[in-house]
XYZ file of C-alpha atoms in Angstrom:
390
model
C 103.484 52.413 51.979
C 100.379 54.643 51.964
C 97.888 51.840 51.276
C 98.205 48.100 51.374
C 100.311 47.095 48.424
C 100.465 50.621 47.010
C 103.855 52.318 46.989
C 104.445 55.967 46.061
C 107.597 56.686 44.099
C 109.569 59.806 44.947
C 109.910 62.126 41.916
C 113.414 62.339 40.447
C 115.138 64.789 38.152
C 113.921 62.769 35.199
C 110.345 63.789 35.988
C 110.963 67.503 35.692
C 109.593 69.249 32.661
C 111.972 69.640 29.714
C 111.738 71.527 26.484
C 110.425 74.897 25.425
C 110.046 76.893 22.403
C 110.137 80.615 22.060
C 110.516 83.375 19.630
C 109.661 86.360 21.697
C 108.423 89.898 21.395
C 108.619 91.499 24.839
C 106.494 94.355 26.121
C 107.220 95.349 29.703
C 104.588 97.135 31.700
C 101.612 96.348 29.470
C 99.518 94.234 31.812
C 97.172 96.253 34.004
C 98.002 94.473 37.242
C 99.890 91.608 38.784
C 97.658 88.577 39.042
C 97.619 86.503 42.177
C 100.484 84.026 42.173
C 99.833 80.389 41.420
C 102.063 77.308 41.733
C 105.144 77.677 39.578
C 105.813 75.706 36.397
C 102.811 73.421 36.620
C 103.768 69.987 35.402
C 101.847 68.082 32.765
C 100.522 65.592 35.271
C 98.632 63.467 32.761
C 98.963 59.904 33.960
C 98.324 56.510 32.435
C 97.583 53.356 34.414
C 98.844 50.077 32.956
C 98.813 46.519 34.246
C 101.981 44.554 33.504
C 103.877 41.443 34.521
C 107.601 41.415 35.227
C 109.960 38.470 35.520
C 113.266 37.945 37.277
C 115.310 35.711 39.514
C 114.017 37.589 42.559
C 110.852 39.526 43.395
C 112.877 42.739 43.301
C 114.167 42.019 39.793
C 110.675 41.024 38.648
C 109.223 44.288 39.968
C 111.937 46.302 38.235
C 111.147 44.476 34.983
C 107.440 45.247 35.444
C 108.120 48.965 35.924
C 110.254 49.036 32.788
C 107.514 47.310 30.800
C 105.027 49.906 32.030
C 107.282 52.677 30.728
C 107.707 50.824 27.423
C 103.938 50.654 27.022
C 103.477 54.385 27.602
C 106.401 55.231 25.303
C 104.665 53.130 22.657
C 101.674 55.459 22.887
C 103.816 58.588 22.501
C 106.266 57.295 19.885
C 103.989 56.186 17.090
C 105.356 56.890 13.628
C 108.056 54.839 11.914
C 110.568 57.685 11.963
C 109.902 58.406 15.642
C 110.577 54.761 16.444
C 113.908 54.896 14.603
C 114.881 58.130 16.350
C 113.893 56.682 19.718
C 116.093 53.621 19.226
C 119.184 55.771 19.744
C 118.052 57.248 23.062
C 115.860 54.520 24.551
C 118.469 53.462 27.110
C 118.545 57.001 28.512
C 114.771 56.923 28.981
C 114.621 53.439 30.484
C 117.557 54.148 32.794
C 115.225 56.516 34.662
C 112.141 54.295 34.471
C 111.371 54.534 38.183
C 111.423 58.319 37.880
C 108.340 58.197 35.658
C 106.350 55.946 37.994
C 103.905 57.831 40.188
C 102.873 54.801 42.194
C 102.359 51.097 41.783
C 100.224 48.384 43.323
C 101.371 44.764 43.433
C 98.429 42.616 42.373
C 100.055 39.194 42.492
C 103.384 37.415 43.003
C 104.208 33.828 42.159
C 106.939 31.450 40.991
C 106.777 29.739 37.602
C 107.703 26.080 37.058
C 111.236 26.980 35.988
C 111.754 28.983 39.169
C 111.389 32.440 37.604
C 109.679 34.932 39.900
C 106.700 36.846 38.446
C 105.259 40.102 39.778
C 101.974 41.437 38.403
C 101.479 45.127 39.125
C 99.227 48.032 38.268
C 101.519 50.976 37.547
C 100.568 54.665 37.407
C 102.949 56.349 34.935
C 103.474 60.115 34.602
C 103.028 60.349 30.845
C 103.761 64.076 30.677
C 107.243 63.626 32.146
C 108.116 61.024 29.509
C 106.866 63.300 26.731
C 109.019 66.127 28.096
C 112.125 63.952 28.109
C 111.423 62.703 24.587
C 111.316 66.338 23.504
C 114.610 67.050 25.248
C 116.170 64.041 23.540
C 114.922 65.404 20.177
C 112.807 62.364 19.304
C 109.662 64.407 18.810
C 111.481 67.402 17.306
C 112.874 65.178 14.573
C 109.385 63.926 13.798
C 108.145 67.508 13.604
C 110.915 68.684 11.281
C 113.073 70.164 14.070
C 111.315 73.560 14.159
C 113.569 76.613 14.388
C 112.741 79.282 16.957
C 113.522 82.985 17.158
C 113.541 85.204 20.238
C 113.056 88.901 19.461
C 112.042 92.028 21.305
C 108.723 93.501 20.267
C 109.387 96.479 17.922
C 107.084 98.681 20.007
C 108.325 97.364 23.308
C 111.576 99.350 23.148
C 109.951 102.697 22.336
C 109.899 105.104 25.245
C 111.134 102.577 27.755
C 113.634 103.555 30.402
C 117.074 101.982 30.122
C 116.276 99.900 33.196
C 113.324 98.235 31.522
C 115.204 97.739 28.254
C 117.872 95.922 30.242
C 115.239 93.695 31.811
C 113.872 92.985 28.324
C 117.296 91.764 27.216
C 117.561 89.663 30.375
C 114.256 87.963 29.583
C 115.342 87.089 26.054
C 118.721 85.825 27.249
C 116.828 83.618 29.682
C 114.730 82.305 26.786
C 117.754 81.547 24.592
C 119.524 79.783 27.436
C 116.422 77.696 28.060
C 116.147 76.724 24.399
C 119.820 75.856 24.153
C 119.720 73.747 27.306
C 116.749 71.771 26.016
C 118.245 71.093 22.586
C 116.032 73.296 20.406
C 117.340 75.059 17.322
C 117.049 78.823 17.683
C 118.317 82.037 16.145
C 119.639 84.724 18.470
C 118.178 88.112 17.597
C 121.587 89.656 18.320
C 122.927 87.895 15.229
C 120.400 89.512 12.891
C 121.849 92.352 10.828
C 120.527 95.863 11.310
C 120.433 96.390 7.543
C 117.344 94.223 7.108
C 114.326 96.151 5.805
C 111.876 97.454 8.384
C 108.513 95.699 8.274
C 105.255 97.603 8.411
C 101.964 96.781 10.089
C 101.127 95.835 13.646
C 103.722 94.759 16.193
C 102.628 91.163 15.648
C 103.014 91.459 11.867
C 106.458 93.004 12.254
C 107.564 90.249 14.629
C 106.338 87.647 12.152
C 108.189 89.351 9.282
C 111.457 89.376 11.234
C 111.012 85.713 12.155
C 110.305 84.807 8.523
C 113.466 86.564 7.288
C 115.460 84.719 9.955
C 114.168 81.370 8.704
C 112.295 80.616 11.931
C 109.238 78.382 12.071
C 107.777 79.782 15.294
C 107.766 83.112 17.103
C 106.298 84.027 20.461
C 105.214 87.367 21.871
C 105.704 88.060 25.552
C 103.839 90.737 27.497
C 105.272 91.272 30.978
C 104.559 93.335 34.041
C 107.412 93.985 36.484
C 106.954 96.050 39.596
C 108.067 96.711 43.138
C 105.310 95.503 45.451
C 106.306 96.562 48.967
C 109.112 97.280 51.388
C 109.751 95.598 54.712
C 112.624 97.123 56.608
C 115.705 96.955 54.403
C 114.028 94.530 51.982
C 112.249 95.743 48.834
C 110.034 93.168 47.147
C 109.402 92.677 43.418
C 107.068 90.496 41.391
C 106.620 89.786 37.677
C 103.899 88.280 35.512
C 104.440 87.220 31.906
C 102.022 86.319 29.110
C 103.453 84.125 26.347
C 101.678 83.598 23.011
C 103.157 81.293 20.363
C 102.515 81.709 16.631
C 103.389 79.770 13.508
C 105.514 81.911 11.192
C 104.294 80.496 7.876
C 100.592 81.038 8.557
C 100.454 83.406 11.517
C 98.075 81.059 13.329
C 98.196 80.959 17.096
C 99.608 77.773 18.569
C 99.222 78.354 22.294
C 99.165 81.002 25.005
C 99.584 80.956 28.781
C 100.872 83.060 31.655
C 103.681 82.669 34.149
C 104.174 84.307 37.525
C 107.055 84.851 39.879
C 106.892 84.744 43.617
C 107.173 87.983 45.546
C 110.956 88.166 45.837
C 113.322 90.203 47.987
C 117.058 89.541 47.795
C 119.725 90.839 50.140
C 121.631 92.184 47.144
C 118.930 94.788 46.511
C 115.866 95.671 44.442
C 117.560 95.274 41.049
C 118.532 91.711 41.853
C 115.006 91.029 43.084
C 113.570 92.308 39.790
C 116.009 90.223 37.754
C 115.109 87.096 39.693
C 111.387 87.818 39.300
C 111.700 88.253 35.513
C 113.698 85.041 35.130
C 111.250 83.073 37.246
C 108.137 84.384 35.481
C 109.607 83.869 32.000
C 110.653 80.322 32.851
C 107.184 79.584 34.197
C 105.433 81.016 31.125
C 107.692 79.205 28.642
C 107.151 75.902 30.370
C 103.368 76.262 30.385
C 103.201 77.380 26.769
C 105.558 74.699 25.513
C 103.394 71.938 26.866
C 100.433 73.281 24.916
C 102.477 73.747 21.741
C 103.873 70.213 21.879
C 100.336 68.865 22.188
C 99.342 70.904 19.123
C 102.380 69.732 17.161
C 101.754 66.102 18.030
C 98.193 66.399 16.745
C 99.503 67.935 13.509
C 102.141 65.213 13.186
C 99.433 62.556 12.951
C 99.101 63.435 9.267
C 102.844 63.026 8.731
C 106.034 64.975 9.189
C 105.918 68.559 7.896
C 108.546 69.451 5.298
C 109.200 73.046 4.257
C 109.495 72.907 0.466
C 110.753 75.852 -1.578
C 111.321 76.372 -5.294
C 112.827 79.294 -7.210
C 113.291 80.056 -10.869
C 109.582 79.785 -11.711
C 108.906 81.521 -15.026
C 105.103 81.449 -15.186
C 101.969 80.246 -13.429
C 101.743 77.059 -15.500
C 105.180 76.021 -14.250
C 104.218 76.744 -10.652
C 101.009 74.759 -11.065
C 102.944 71.796 -12.482
C 105.321 71.803 -9.496
C 102.367 72.065 -7.106
C 100.738 69.051 -8.770
C 103.900 67.003 -8.210
C 103.899 67.848 -4.506
C 100.201 67.024 -4.217
C 100.907 63.614 -5.728
C 103.817 62.656 -3.455
C 102.558 64.080 -0.138
C 99.705 63.323 2.227
C 98.723 66.980 2.526
C 100.016 70.186 0.951
C 99.677 73.861 1.743
C 100.943 76.734 -0.392
C 102.403 79.271 2.032
C 103.545 82.004 -0.358
C 104.404 82.643 -4.004
C 105.671 85.477 -6.167
C 108.791 86.879 -7.824
C 109.631 83.493 -9.301
C 109.498 81.632 -5.982
C 107.000 79.525 -4.066
C 107.048 77.956 -0.610
C 104.957 75.086 0.710
C 104.401 72.927 3.744
C 104.113 69.289 2.715
C 103.185 66.501 5.125
C 104.616 63.062 4.429
C 105.469 59.889 6.326
C 108.443 59.187 4.078
C 112.075 59.913 4.811
C 113.497 63.084 3.272
C 115.712 61.205 0.791
C 112.803 59.104 -0.466
C 110.585 62.151 -0.765
C 113.222 64.090 -2.730
C 113.757 61.153 -5.087
C 110.041 60.946 -5.794
C 109.770 64.680 -6.448
C 112.734 64.670 -8.827
C 111.487 61.548 -10.616
C 108.073 63.037 -11.189
C 109.765 66.356 -11.931
C 110.717 64.993 -15.329
C 107.607 66.803 -16.479
C 109.378 70.002 -15.462
C 112.575 70.482 -17.429
C 115.459 71.811 -15.373
C 114.183 70.878 -11.894
C 117.159 70.333 -9.561
C 117.734 69.946 -5.842
C 119.326 73.167 -4.576
C 119.703 72.632 -0.827
C 118.565 70.253 1.891
C 118.530 70.922 5.621
C 116.725 69.264 8.511
C 113.046 69.361 7.567
C 113.683 71.788 4.679
C 114.184 71.136 0.979
C 114.790 73.749 -1.720
C 114.558 73.176 -5.473
C 115.531 75.361 -8.402
C 114.285 75.490 -11.991
C 117.061 76.279 -14.461
């Protein structure tokens, strides 16, 4: 006990950061110098203090009930929309099972026995809100609210030009690390290795080309990664390596930047040699950068989600502008906010924000689509709906 009545709670695995997003363009050797290292994978340490009362047959049970109620209160702040609440219902036990893992510290303010013999503990509880948000992401509660964004990891088109085989291999290692991270945290992603080489080559800057590849792959987000990997020194038989990585996340549909941050490895020297040291440094720096960037992106997505869940709406078979305008008017009527992303060649794509379930939204569009003869539902996926005019 570090102060009277105040008890620190040892962090558990449940408090570790979860979740990351990445679609990556990698450029090795582009940063001018290695920056000084900083603590790895900084946690989102945002905390919330709540005062709660717990009840039980014993003081211990009452305290446990109080801690759970504190977690419930913080979850209530993070899980706000109707659909989030429904999604959370299926995973709530997994969150509450680790309730003590989210408690930074607590202070017992009062203890007493009620008339019926029930013990009551009143406590002020400091909850690590960031850890709960991370676990909600990993359990796909927030992803579902955000339309389950799809992520693509790709090598920067310019990053492979003129690079030695060694560095190209490290580039592939970094992207494999990204894909493994995404898979482990439950995010939908497309592996660049699965993209066909027959796709047309995009023109423009490296960023524009990366965005074009991500758009063809059906991704919602891509990230560019600039990395510096170098040998720093030698001490006897040990050769040391260090890496720094800059991650920048972009929205595919608009090209807008979502977040950017840097990650750093320690200065590493492994007994197995310099190559192993470099591999470990790349993996550590990439993991650090992804974690930092993801926290910023999730904050941005949550702010966007306040206006409703984003649906990607597409339509094909448009014959003229009047028909496109009529379809746009229908979407404007049924949604909270609408943005035309692209149109041409008989197609149009939109982002529509709505607080309704997908089935309800589709029904409303088709009902109002009576003004448009031949409007049919073509395909529905998670967060995506495509219509066709026949």
